[in-house]
PDB file of C-alpha atoms in Angstrom:
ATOM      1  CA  UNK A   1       0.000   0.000   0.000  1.00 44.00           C
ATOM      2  CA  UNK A   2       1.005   3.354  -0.608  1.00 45.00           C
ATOM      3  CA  UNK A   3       0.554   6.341   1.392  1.00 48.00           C
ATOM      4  CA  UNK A   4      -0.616   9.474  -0.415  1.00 47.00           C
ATOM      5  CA  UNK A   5      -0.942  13.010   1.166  1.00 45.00           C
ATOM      6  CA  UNK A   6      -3.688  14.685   1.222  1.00 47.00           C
ATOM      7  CA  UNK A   7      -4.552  18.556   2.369  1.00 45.00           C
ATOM      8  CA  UNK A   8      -8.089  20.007   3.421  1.00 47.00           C
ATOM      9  CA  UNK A   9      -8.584  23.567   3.858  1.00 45.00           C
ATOM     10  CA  UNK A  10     -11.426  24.866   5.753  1.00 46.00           C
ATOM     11  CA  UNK A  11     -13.135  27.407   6.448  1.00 44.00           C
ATOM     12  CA  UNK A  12     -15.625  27.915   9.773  1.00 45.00           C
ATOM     13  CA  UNK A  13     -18.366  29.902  10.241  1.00 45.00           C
ATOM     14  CA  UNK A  14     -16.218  32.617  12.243  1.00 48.00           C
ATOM     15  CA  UNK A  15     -13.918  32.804   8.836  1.00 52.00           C
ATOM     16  CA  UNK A  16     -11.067  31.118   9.887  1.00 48.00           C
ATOM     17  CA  UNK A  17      -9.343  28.959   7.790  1.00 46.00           C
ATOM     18  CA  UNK A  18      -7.819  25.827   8.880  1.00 44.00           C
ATOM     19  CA  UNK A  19      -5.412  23.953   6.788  1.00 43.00           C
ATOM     20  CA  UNK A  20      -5.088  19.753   7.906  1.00 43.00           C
ATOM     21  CA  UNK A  21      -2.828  17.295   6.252  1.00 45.00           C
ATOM     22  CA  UNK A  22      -3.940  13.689   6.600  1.00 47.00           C
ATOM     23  CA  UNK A  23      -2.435  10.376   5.222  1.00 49.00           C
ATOM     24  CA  UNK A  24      -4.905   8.007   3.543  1.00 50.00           C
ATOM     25  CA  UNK A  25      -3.884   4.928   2.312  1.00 49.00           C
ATOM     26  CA  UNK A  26      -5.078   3.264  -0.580  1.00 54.00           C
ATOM     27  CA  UNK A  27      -5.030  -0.471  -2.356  1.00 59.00           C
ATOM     28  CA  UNK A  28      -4.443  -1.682   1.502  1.00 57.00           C
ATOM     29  CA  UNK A  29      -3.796  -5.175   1.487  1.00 62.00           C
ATOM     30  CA  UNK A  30      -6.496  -7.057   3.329  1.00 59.00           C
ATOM     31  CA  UNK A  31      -4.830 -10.856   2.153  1.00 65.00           C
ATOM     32  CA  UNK A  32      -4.639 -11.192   6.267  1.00 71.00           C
ATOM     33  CA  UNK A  33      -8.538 -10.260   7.031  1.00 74.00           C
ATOM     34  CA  UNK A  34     -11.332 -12.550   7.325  1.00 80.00           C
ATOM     35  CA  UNK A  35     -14.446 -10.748   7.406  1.00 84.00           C
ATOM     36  CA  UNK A  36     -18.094 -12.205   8.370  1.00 87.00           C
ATOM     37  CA  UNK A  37     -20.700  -9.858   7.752  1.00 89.00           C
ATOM     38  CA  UNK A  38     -23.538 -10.522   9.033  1.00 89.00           C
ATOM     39  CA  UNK A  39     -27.315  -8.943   8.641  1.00 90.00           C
ATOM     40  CA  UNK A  40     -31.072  -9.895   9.679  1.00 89.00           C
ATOM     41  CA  UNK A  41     -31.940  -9.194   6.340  1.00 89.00           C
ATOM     42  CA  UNK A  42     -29.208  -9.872   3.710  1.00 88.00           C
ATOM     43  CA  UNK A  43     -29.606  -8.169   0.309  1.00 89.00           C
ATOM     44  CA  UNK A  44     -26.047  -8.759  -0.401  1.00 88.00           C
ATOM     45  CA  UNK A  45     -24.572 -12.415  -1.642  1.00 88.00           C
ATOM     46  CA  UNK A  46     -21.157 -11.177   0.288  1.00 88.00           C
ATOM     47  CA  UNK A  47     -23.251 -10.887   3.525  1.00 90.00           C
ATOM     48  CA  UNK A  48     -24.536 -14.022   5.244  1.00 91.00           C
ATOM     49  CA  UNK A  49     -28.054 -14.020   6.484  1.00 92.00           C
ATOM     50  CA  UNK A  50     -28.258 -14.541  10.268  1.00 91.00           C
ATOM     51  CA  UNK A  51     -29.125 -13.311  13.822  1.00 92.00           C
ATOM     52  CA  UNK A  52     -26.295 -12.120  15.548  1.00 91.00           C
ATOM     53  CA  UNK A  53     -28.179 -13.249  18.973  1.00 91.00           C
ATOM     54  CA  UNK A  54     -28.760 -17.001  17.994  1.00 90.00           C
ATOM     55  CA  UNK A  55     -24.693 -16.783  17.056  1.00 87.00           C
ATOM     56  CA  UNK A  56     -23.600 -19.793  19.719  1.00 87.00           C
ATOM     57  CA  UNK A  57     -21.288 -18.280  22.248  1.00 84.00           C
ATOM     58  CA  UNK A  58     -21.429 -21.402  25.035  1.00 76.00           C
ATOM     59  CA  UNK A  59     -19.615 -24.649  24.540  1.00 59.00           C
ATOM     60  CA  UNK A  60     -22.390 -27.746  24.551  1.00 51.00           C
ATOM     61  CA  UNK A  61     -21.149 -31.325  25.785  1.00 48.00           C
ATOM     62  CA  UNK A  62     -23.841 -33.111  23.654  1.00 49.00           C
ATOM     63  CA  UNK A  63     -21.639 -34.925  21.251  1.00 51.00           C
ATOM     64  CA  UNK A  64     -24.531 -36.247  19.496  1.00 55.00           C
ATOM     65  CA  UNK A  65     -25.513 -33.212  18.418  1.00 55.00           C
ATOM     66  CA  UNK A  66     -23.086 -32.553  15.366  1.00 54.00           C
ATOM     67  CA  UNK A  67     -25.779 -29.566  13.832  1.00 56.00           C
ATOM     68  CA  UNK A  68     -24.494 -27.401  16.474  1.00 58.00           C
ATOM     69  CA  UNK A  69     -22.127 -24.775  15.012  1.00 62.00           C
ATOM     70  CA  UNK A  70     -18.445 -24.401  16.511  1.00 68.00           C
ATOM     71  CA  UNK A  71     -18.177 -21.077  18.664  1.00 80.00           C
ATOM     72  CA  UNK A  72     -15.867 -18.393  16.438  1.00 82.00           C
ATOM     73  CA  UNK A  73     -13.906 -15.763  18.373  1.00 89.00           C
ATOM     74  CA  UNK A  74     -13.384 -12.619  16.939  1.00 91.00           C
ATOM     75  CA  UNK A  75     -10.476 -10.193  17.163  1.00 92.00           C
ATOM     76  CA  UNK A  76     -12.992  -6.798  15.943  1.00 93.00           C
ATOM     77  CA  UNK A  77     -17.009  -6.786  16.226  1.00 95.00           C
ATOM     78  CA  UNK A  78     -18.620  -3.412  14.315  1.00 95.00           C
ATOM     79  CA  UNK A  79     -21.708  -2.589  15.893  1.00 95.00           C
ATOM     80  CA  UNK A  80     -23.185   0.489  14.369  1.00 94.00           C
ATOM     81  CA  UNK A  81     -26.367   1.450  14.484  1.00 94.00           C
ATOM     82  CA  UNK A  82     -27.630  -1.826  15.246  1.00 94.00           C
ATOM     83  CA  UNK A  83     -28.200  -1.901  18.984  1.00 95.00           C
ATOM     84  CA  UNK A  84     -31.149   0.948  18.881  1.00 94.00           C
ATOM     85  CA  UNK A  85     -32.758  -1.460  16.076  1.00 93.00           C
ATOM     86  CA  UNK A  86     -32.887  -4.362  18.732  1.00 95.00           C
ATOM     87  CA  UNK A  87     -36.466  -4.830  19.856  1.00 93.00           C
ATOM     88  CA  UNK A  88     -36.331  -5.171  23.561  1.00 93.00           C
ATOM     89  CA  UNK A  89     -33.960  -3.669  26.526  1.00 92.00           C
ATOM     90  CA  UNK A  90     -33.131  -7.510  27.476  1.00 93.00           C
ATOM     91  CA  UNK A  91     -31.743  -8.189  24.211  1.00 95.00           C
ATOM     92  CA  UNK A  92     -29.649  -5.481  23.542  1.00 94.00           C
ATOM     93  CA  UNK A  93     -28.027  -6.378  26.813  1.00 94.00           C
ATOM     94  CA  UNK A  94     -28.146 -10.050  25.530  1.00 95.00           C
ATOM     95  CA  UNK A  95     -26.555  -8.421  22.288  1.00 96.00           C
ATOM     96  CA  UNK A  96     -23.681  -6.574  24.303  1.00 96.00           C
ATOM     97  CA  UNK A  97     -22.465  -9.251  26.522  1.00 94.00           C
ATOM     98  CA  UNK A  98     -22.485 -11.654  23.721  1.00 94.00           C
ATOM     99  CA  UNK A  99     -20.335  -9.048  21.689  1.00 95.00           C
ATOM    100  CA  UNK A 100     -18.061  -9.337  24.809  1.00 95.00           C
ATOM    101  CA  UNK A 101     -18.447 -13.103  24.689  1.00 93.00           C
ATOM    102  CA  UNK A 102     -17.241 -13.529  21.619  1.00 93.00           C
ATOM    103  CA  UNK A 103     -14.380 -11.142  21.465  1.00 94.00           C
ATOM    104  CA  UNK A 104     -10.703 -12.506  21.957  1.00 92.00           C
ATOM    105  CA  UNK A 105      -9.227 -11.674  25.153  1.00 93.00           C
ATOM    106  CA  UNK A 106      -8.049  -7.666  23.827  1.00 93.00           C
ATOM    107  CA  UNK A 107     -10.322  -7.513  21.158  1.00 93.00           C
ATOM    108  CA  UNK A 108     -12.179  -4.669  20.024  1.00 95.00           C
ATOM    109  CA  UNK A 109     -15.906  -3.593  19.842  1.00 96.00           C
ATOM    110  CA  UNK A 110     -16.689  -0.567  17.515  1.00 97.00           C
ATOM    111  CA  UNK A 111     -20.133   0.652  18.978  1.00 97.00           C
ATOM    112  CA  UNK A 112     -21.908   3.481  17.540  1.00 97.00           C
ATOM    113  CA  UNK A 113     -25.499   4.431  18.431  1.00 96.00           C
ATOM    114  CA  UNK A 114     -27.529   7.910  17.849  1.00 94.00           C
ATOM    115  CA  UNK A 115     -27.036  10.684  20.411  1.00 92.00           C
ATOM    116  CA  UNK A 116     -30.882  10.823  20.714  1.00 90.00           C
ATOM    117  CA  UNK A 117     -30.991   6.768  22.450  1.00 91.00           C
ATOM    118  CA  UNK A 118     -29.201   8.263  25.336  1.00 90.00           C
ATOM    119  CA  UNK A 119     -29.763  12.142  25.680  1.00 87.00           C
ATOM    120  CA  UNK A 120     -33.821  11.561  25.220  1.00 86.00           C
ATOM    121  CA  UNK A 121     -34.411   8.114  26.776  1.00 86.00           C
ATOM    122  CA  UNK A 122     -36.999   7.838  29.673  1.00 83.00           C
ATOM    123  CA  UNK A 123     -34.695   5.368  31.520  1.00 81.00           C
ATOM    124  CA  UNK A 124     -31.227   7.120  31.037  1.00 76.00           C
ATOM    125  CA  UNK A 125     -29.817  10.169  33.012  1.00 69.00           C
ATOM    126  CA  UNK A 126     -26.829  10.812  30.825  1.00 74.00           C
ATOM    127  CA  UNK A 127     -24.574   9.237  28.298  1.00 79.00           C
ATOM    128  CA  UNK A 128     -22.005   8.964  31.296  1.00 85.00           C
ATOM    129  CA  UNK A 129     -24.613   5.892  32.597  1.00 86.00           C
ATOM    130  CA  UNK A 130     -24.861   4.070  29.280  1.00 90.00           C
ATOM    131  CA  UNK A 131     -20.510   3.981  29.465  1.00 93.00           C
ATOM    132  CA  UNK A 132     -20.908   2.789  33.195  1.00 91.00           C
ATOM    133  CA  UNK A 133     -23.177  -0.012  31.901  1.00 92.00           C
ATOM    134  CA  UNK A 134     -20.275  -1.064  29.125  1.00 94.00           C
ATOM    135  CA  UNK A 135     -17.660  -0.706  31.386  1.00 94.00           C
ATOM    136  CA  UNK A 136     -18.855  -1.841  35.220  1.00 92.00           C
ATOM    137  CA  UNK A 137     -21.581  -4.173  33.585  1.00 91.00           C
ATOM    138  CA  UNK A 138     -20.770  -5.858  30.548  1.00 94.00           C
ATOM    139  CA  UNK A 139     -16.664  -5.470  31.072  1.00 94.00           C
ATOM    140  CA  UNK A 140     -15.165  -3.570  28.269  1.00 96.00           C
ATOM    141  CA  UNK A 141     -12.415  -0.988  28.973  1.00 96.00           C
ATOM    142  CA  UNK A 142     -12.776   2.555  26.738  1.00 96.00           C
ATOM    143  CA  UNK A 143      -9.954   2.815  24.722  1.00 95.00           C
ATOM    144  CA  UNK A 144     -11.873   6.030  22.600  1.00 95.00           C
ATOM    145  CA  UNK A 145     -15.012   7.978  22.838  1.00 95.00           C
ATOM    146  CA  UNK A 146     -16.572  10.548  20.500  1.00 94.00           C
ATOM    147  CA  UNK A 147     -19.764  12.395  20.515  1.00 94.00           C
ATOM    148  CA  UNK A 148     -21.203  14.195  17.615  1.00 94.00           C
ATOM    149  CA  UNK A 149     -24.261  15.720  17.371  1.00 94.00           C
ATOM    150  CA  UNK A 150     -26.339  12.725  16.666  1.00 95.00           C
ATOM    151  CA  UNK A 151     -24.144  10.222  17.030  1.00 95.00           C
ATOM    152  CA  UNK A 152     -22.053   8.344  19.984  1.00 94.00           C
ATOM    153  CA  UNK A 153     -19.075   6.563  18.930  1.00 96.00           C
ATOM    154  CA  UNK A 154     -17.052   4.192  21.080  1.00 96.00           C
ATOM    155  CA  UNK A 155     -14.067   1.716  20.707  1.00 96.00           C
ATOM    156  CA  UNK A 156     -14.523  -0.673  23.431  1.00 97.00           C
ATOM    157  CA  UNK A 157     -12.050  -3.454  24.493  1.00 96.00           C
ATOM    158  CA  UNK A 158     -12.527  -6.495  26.126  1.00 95.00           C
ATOM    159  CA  UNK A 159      -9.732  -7.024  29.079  1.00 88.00           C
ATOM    160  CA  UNK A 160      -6.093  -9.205  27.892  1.00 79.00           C
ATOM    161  CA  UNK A 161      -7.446 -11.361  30.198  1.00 71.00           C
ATOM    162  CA  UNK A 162     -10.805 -12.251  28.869  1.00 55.00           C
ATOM    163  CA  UNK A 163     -13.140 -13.390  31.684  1.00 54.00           C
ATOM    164  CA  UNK A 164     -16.597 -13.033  31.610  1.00 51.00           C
ATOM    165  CA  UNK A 165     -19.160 -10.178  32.292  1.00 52.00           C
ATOM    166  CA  UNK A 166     -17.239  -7.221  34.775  1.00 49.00           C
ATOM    167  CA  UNK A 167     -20.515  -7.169  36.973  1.00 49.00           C
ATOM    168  CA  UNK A 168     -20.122  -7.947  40.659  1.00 44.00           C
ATOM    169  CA  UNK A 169     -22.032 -10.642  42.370  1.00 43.00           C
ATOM    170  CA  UNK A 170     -25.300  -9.094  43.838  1.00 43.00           C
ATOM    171  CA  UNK A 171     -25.159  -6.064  41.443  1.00 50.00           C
ATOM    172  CA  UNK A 172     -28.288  -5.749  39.697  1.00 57.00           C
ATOM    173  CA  UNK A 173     -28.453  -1.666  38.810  1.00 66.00           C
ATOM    174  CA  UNK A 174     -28.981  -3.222  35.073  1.00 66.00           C
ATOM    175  CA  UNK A 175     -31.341  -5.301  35.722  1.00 65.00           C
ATOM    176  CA  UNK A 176     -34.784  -3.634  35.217  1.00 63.00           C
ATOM    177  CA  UNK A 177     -35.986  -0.739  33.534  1.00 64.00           C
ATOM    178  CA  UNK A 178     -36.705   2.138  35.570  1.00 69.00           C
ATOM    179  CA  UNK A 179     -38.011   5.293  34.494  1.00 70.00           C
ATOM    180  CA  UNK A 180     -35.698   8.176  35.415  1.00 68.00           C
ATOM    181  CA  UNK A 181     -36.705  10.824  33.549  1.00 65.00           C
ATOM    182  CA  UNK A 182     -40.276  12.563  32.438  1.00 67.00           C
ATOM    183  CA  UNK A 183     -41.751  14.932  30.401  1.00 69.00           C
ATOM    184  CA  UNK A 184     -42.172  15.403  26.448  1.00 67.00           C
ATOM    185  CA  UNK A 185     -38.422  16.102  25.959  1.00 72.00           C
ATOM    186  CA  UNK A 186     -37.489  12.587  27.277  1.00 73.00           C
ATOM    187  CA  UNK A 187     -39.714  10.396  23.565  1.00 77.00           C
ATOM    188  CA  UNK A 188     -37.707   7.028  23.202  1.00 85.00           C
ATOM    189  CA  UNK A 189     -38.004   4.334  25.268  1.00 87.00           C
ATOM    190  CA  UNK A 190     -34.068   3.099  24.428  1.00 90.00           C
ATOM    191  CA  UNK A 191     -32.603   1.440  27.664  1.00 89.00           C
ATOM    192  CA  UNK A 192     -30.665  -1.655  28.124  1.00 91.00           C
ATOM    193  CA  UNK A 193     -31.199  -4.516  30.706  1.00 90.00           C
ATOM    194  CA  UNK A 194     -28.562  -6.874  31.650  1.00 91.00           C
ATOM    195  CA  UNK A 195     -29.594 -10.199  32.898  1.00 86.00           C
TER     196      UNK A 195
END
């Protein structure tokens, strides 16, 4: 691959210019990359049909059942803006610990999910409370954050040493839904339960 340089002027709304040099790389090798995409409803024959929550992400004893598909760890999941398109509070919690599940031990989650899930939800204070919930419930460290304004961008990774869900015995402030908030300017209903 070969990197190119590339320069952006711009100018703000107070007139100033800005000037930015960036690298971009193009005809990247991806030889080393296996990719599984994956979508509910596949209109692409590069993208396998299937529901990321039926994915297996247990080991099963029962020998005699050879249908059962092989559990595949992954070094990066992409998760963007697919967890506000889950139905139900329990399964996007189902969804984000078994994103967790199936990462390698130091692999990486992208997450991205509109600003409007967690600034106008009935059951969510802040943002702030939706990171506690990836970091103290499900397990992931930060590693980046960004906020736009309408999206919510996060690169999550699980801990080198893998282990399961970061939640402490007894803990169950993810547990239910519990309206915090009320009043017209609080419309969604996006929260996420952990069982």
């Amino acid at each position: 691959s070969k990197p190119i340089d590339t320069t952006q002027t711009i100018t703000d709304s107070d007139e100033k210019t800005t000037t930015t040099t960036a690298t971009q790389y193009i005809n990247i090798p991806t030889t080393n990359l296996t990719v599984r995409a994956i979508d509910l409803h596949s209109s692409h024959p590069s993208i396998e049909q299937s529901d990321f929550l039926t994915l297996p992400t247990t080991t099963t004893n029962n020998s005699n059942n050879s249908s059962t598909p092989p559990i595949q760890f992954y070094d990066a999941i992409v998760c963007s803006m697919v967890l506000n398109c889950v139905p139900t509070p329990t399964s996007r919690g189902t969804m984000l610990t078994n994103i967790h599940t199936l990462l390698h031990p130091g692999g990486l989650c992208f997450l991205v999910v509109p600003l409007l899930c967690l600034t106008q939800s009935k059951y969510l204070m802040n943002a702030r409370e939706f990171e506690d919930l990836l970091t103290k419930g499900v397990g992931f460290e930060v590693e980046r954050k960004k906020v736009t304004p309408k999206l919510a961008f996060w690169v999550l990774r699980k801990g080198r040493e893998g282990g399961g869900s970061g939640r402490k015995a007894g803990t169950n402030r993810w547990g239910e839904v519990t309206v915090r908030n009320r009043g017209k300017k609080y419309r969604n209903e996006f929260c996420v339960v952990l069982t």
